[in-house]
Amino acid sequence: MIVFDLACGRDHVFEAWFGSTEAFEAQAARGLVACPICEDSNIRKAVMAPAVPAKGNRKADIAPVDAKAALAALAKLQAVVEANADYVGSDFANQARALHFGEVPKRAIYGEASLVEAAALVEDGIDIAPLPFATRRARNS
């Protein structure tokens, strides 16, 4: 696998993994690679820094991840979000907009939005953040 920094026609930069340079080129030529921010399929390789080890050919020491601790932290975060915010499902973009413009009382919300909806919210200056977990309601539906 190889990682590339890519950019779309709107100059959004993102990272993507491919089996080879040829695999990237073939997928990009067929319009199968799209920007995760605006869904533009006019994609090109962006300038990226090479991953060069500090000394010779030695790999950098990477601390092992404690998977159990990481999953426990995510579960705790999910519990806090679900206990303190209202789930608005697929109406997230509309609800976030209404909150931002003061059309409804202030409250914490969470739900789902498409990449296009999320990009539009960000472009309009509405602060949002992706959650690192699927909501229980989304998983059970």
mmCIF file of C-alpha atoms in Angstrom:
data_model
loop_
_atom_site.group_PDB
_atom_site.id
_atom_site.type_symbol
_atom_site.label_atom_id
_atom_site.label_comp_id
_atom_site.label_asym_id
_atom_site.label_seq_id
_atom_site.Cartn_x
_atom_site.Cartn_y
_atom_site.Cartn_z
ATOM 1 C CA MET A 1 0.000 0.000 0.000
ATOM 2 C CA ILE A 2 1.090 3.567 -0.678
ATOM 3 C CA VAL A 3 -0.276 6.796 0.765
ATOM 4 C CA PHE A 4 -0.692 9.949 -1.308
ATOM 5 C CA ASP A 5 -1.556 13.498 -0.383
ATOM 6 C CA LEU A 6 -4.229 14.456 -2.903
ATOM 7 C CA ALA A 7 -5.935 17.733 -3.785
ATOM 8 C CA CYS A 8 -9.200 18.473 -5.536
ATOM 9 C CA GLY A 9 -10.069 21.293 -7.935
ATOM 10 C CA ARG A 10 -11.010 23.473 -4.942
ATOM 11 C CA ASP A 11 -7.578 22.836 -3.374
ATOM 12 C CA HIS A 12 -8.874 20.736 -0.476
ATOM 13 C CA VAL A 13 -5.963 18.484 0.528
ATOM 14 C CA PHE A 14 -6.546 14.980 1.887
ATOM 15 C CA GLU A 15 -4.734 11.679 2.292
ATOM 16 C CA ALA A 16 -5.632 8.400 0.563
ATOM 17 C CA TRP A 17 -4.151 4.895 0.368
ATOM 18 C CA PHE A 18 -3.766 2.874 -2.839
ATOM 19 C CA GLY A 19 -2.248 -0.443 -3.828
ATOM 20 C CA SER A 20 0.147 1.298 -6.213
ATOM 21 C CA THR A 21 0.687 4.474 -8.209
ATOM 22 C CA GLU A 22 -0.976 2.745 -11.155
ATOM 23 C CA ALA A 23 -4.022 1.898 -9.028
ATOM 24 C CA PHE A 24 -4.399 5.569 -8.052
ATOM 25 C CA GLU A 25 -4.029 6.734 -11.655
ATOM 26 C CA ALA A 26 -6.562 4.183 -12.949
ATOM 27 C CA GLN A 27 -9.142 5.028 -10.260
ATOM 28 C CA ALA A 28 -8.653 8.783 -10.688
ATOM 29 C CA ALA A 29 -9.010 8.495 -14.479
ATOM 30 C CA ARG A 30 -12.339 6.680 -14.007
ATOM 31 C CA GLY A 31 -13.583 9.341 -11.560
ATOM 32 C CA LEU A 32 -13.589 6.901 -8.632
ATOM 33 C CA VAL A 33 -11.515 9.137 -6.352
ATOM 34 C CA ALA A 34 -13.428 12.049 -4.811
ATOM 35 C CA CYS A 35 -12.665 14.769 -2.298
ATOM 36 C CA PRO A 36 -14.121 13.863 1.122
ATOM 37 C CA ILE A 37 -14.912 17.536 1.758
ATOM 38 C CA CYS A 38 -16.707 18.631 -1.427
ATOM 39 C CA GLU A 39 -16.966 15.350 -3.426
ATOM 40 C CA ASP A 40 -15.092 16.873 -6.405
ATOM 41 C CA SER A 41 -13.646 14.081 -8.574
ATOM 42 C CA ASN A 42 -11.072 16.341 -10.277
ATOM 43 C CA ILE A 43 -8.201 14.933 -8.184
ATOM 44 C CA ARG A 44 -4.436 15.379 -8.493
ATOM 45 C CA LYS A 45 -1.438 14.411 -6.376
ATOM 46 C CA ALA A 46 -0.405 17.158 -3.962
ATOM 47 C CA VAL A 47 3.149 17.911 -2.899
ATOM 48 C CA MET A 48 4.035 15.770 0.094
ATOM 49 C CA ALA A 49 7.025 15.291 2.346
ATOM 50 C CA PRO A 50 8.740 11.921 1.961
ATOM 51 C CA ALA A 51 8.640 9.540 4.916
ATOM 52 C CA VAL A 52 12.384 9.301 5.524
ATOM 53 C CA PRO A 53 13.675 7.613 8.700
ATOM 54 C CA ALA A 54 15.872 9.783 10.934
ATOM 55 C CA LYS A 55 19.008 7.603 10.571
ATOM 56 C CA GLY A 56 19.769 5.448 7.570
ATOM 57 C CA ASN A 57 17.173 2.791 6.848
ATOM 58 C CA ARG A 58 16.024 2.298 10.453
ATOM 59 C CA LYS A 59 12.341 2.633 11.157
ATOM 60 C CA ALA A 60 11.278 5.153 13.765
ATOM 61 C CA ASP A 61 10.221 3.643 17.085
ATOM 62 C CA ILE A 62 6.447 3.702 17.335
ATOM 63 C CA ALA A 63 4.807 3.172 20.683
ATOM 64 C CA PRO A 64 2.317 0.293 20.653
ATOM 65 C CA VAL A 65 -1.318 1.282 20.984
ATOM 66 C CA ASP A 66 -3.226 -0.029 23.978
ATOM 67 C CA ALA A 67 -6.344 -1.094 22.064
ATOM 68 C CA LYS A 68 -8.393 -1.832 25.185
ATOM 69 C CA ALA A 69 -7.665 1.600 26.663
ATOM 70 C CA ALA A 70 -8.426 3.316 23.345
ATOM 71 C CA LEU A 71 -11.752 1.486 22.991
ATOM 72 C CA ALA A 72 -12.636 2.261 26.611
ATOM 73 C CA ALA A 73 -11.924 5.962 26.027
ATOM 74 C CA LEU A 74 -14.118 5.951 22.903
ATOM 75 C CA ALA A 75 -16.930 4.206 24.791
ATOM 76 C CA LYS A 76 -16.683 6.803 27.569
ATOM 77 C CA LEU A 77 -16.774 9.658 25.035
ATOM 78 C CA GLN A 78 -19.799 8.100 23.340
ATOM 79 C CA ALA A 79 -21.616 7.760 26.675
ATOM 80 C CA VAL A 80 -20.941 11.423 27.523
ATOM 81 C CA VAL A 81 -22.167 12.615 24.108
ATOM 82 C CA GLU A 82 -25.309 10.474 24.238
ATOM 83 C CA ALA A 83 -26.092 11.561 27.823
ATOM 84 C CA ASN A 84 -25.602 15.287 27.196
ATOM 85 C CA ALA A 85 -26.758 15.896 23.619
ATOM 86 C CA ASP A 86 -29.953 15.359 21.655
ATOM 87 C CA TYR A 87 -29.842 12.859 18.787
ATOM 88 C CA VAL A 88 -31.332 14.511 15.669
ATOM 89 C CA GLY A 89 -30.486 11.780 13.147
ATOM 90 C CA SER A 90 -30.364 12.726 9.479
ATOM 91 C CA ASP A 91 -31.800 16.180 10.278
ATOM 92 C CA PHE A 92 -28.426 17.191 11.750
ATOM 93 C CA ALA A 93 -27.568 19.794 9.080
ATOM 94 C CA ASN A 94 -30.947 21.548 9.402
ATOM 95 C CA GLN A 95 -30.830 21.475 13.204
ATOM 96 C CA ALA A 96 -27.229 22.762 13.299
ATOM 97 C CA ARG A 97 -28.182 25.632 10.996
ATOM 98 C CA ALA A 98 -31.242 26.500 13.127
ATOM 99 C CA LEU A 99 -29.085 26.503 16.277
ATOM 100 C CA HIS A 100 -26.415 28.643 14.641
ATOM 101 C CA PHE A 101 -28.901 31.280 13.509
ATOM 102 C CA GLY A 102 -30.742 31.336 16.852
ATOM 103 C CA GLU A 103 -33.979 29.944 15.424
ATOM 104 C CA VAL A 104 -34.240 27.341 18.210
ATOM 105 C CA PRO A 105 -33.042 27.285 21.842
ATOM 106 C CA LYS A 106 -29.341 26.446 22.333
ATOM 107 C CA ARG A 107 -28.618 22.777 23.008
ATOM 108 C CA ALA A 108 -26.036 20.162 22.154
ATOM 109 C CA ILE A 109 -26.954 17.909 19.223
ATOM 110 C CA TYR A 110 -25.478 15.006 17.310
ATOM 111 C CA GLY A 111 -26.582 13.061 14.245
ATOM 112 C CA GLU A 112 -25.610 12.278 10.684
ATOM 113 C CA ALA A 113 -24.784 14.505 7.695
ATOM 114 C CA SER A 114 -23.508 13.778 4.204
ATOM 115 C CA LEU A 115 -20.099 15.088 3.153
ATOM 116 C CA VAL A 116 -21.824 17.742 1.041
ATOM 117 C CA GLU A 117 -24.005 18.848 3.982
ATOM 118 C CA ALA A 118 -21.011 18.923 6.344
ATOM 119 C CA ALA A 119 -18.918 20.932 3.877
ATOM 120 C CA ALA A 120 -21.767 23.437 3.436
ATOM 121 C CA LEU A 121 -22.052 23.879 7.209
ATOM 122 C CA VAL A 122 -18.311 24.520 7.516
ATOM 123 C CA GLU A 123 -18.344 26.946 4.567
ATOM 124 C CA ASP A 124 -21.174 28.856 6.288
ATOM 125 C CA GLY A 125 -19.065 29.208 9.444
ATOM 126 C CA ILE A 126 -21.026 26.673 11.487
ATOM 127 C CA ASP A 127 -18.744 24.756 13.855
ATOM 128 C CA ILE A 128 -19.164 20.986 13.607
ATOM 129 C CA ALA A 129 -16.928 18.009 14.326
ATOM 130 C CA PRO A 130 -17.131 14.357 13.296
ATOM 131 C CA LEU A 131 -17.627 11.855 16.085
ATOM 132 C CA PRO A 132 -15.198 8.910 16.196
ATOM 133 C CA PHE A 133 -17.988 6.363 16.603
ATOM 134 C CA ALA A 134 -21.286 5.310 15.035
ATOM 135 C CA THR A 135 -24.269 6.278 17.138
ATOM 136 C CA ARG A 136 -26.116 3.426 18.789
ATOM 137 C CA ARG A 137 -29.291 4.478 16.985
ATOM 138 C CA ALA A 138 -27.546 4.462 13.593
ATOM 139 C CA ARG A 139 -26.048 1.014 14.281
ATOM 140 C CA ASN A 140 -29.392 -0.456 15.368
ATOM 141 C CA SER A 141 -31.467 0.840 12.453
#
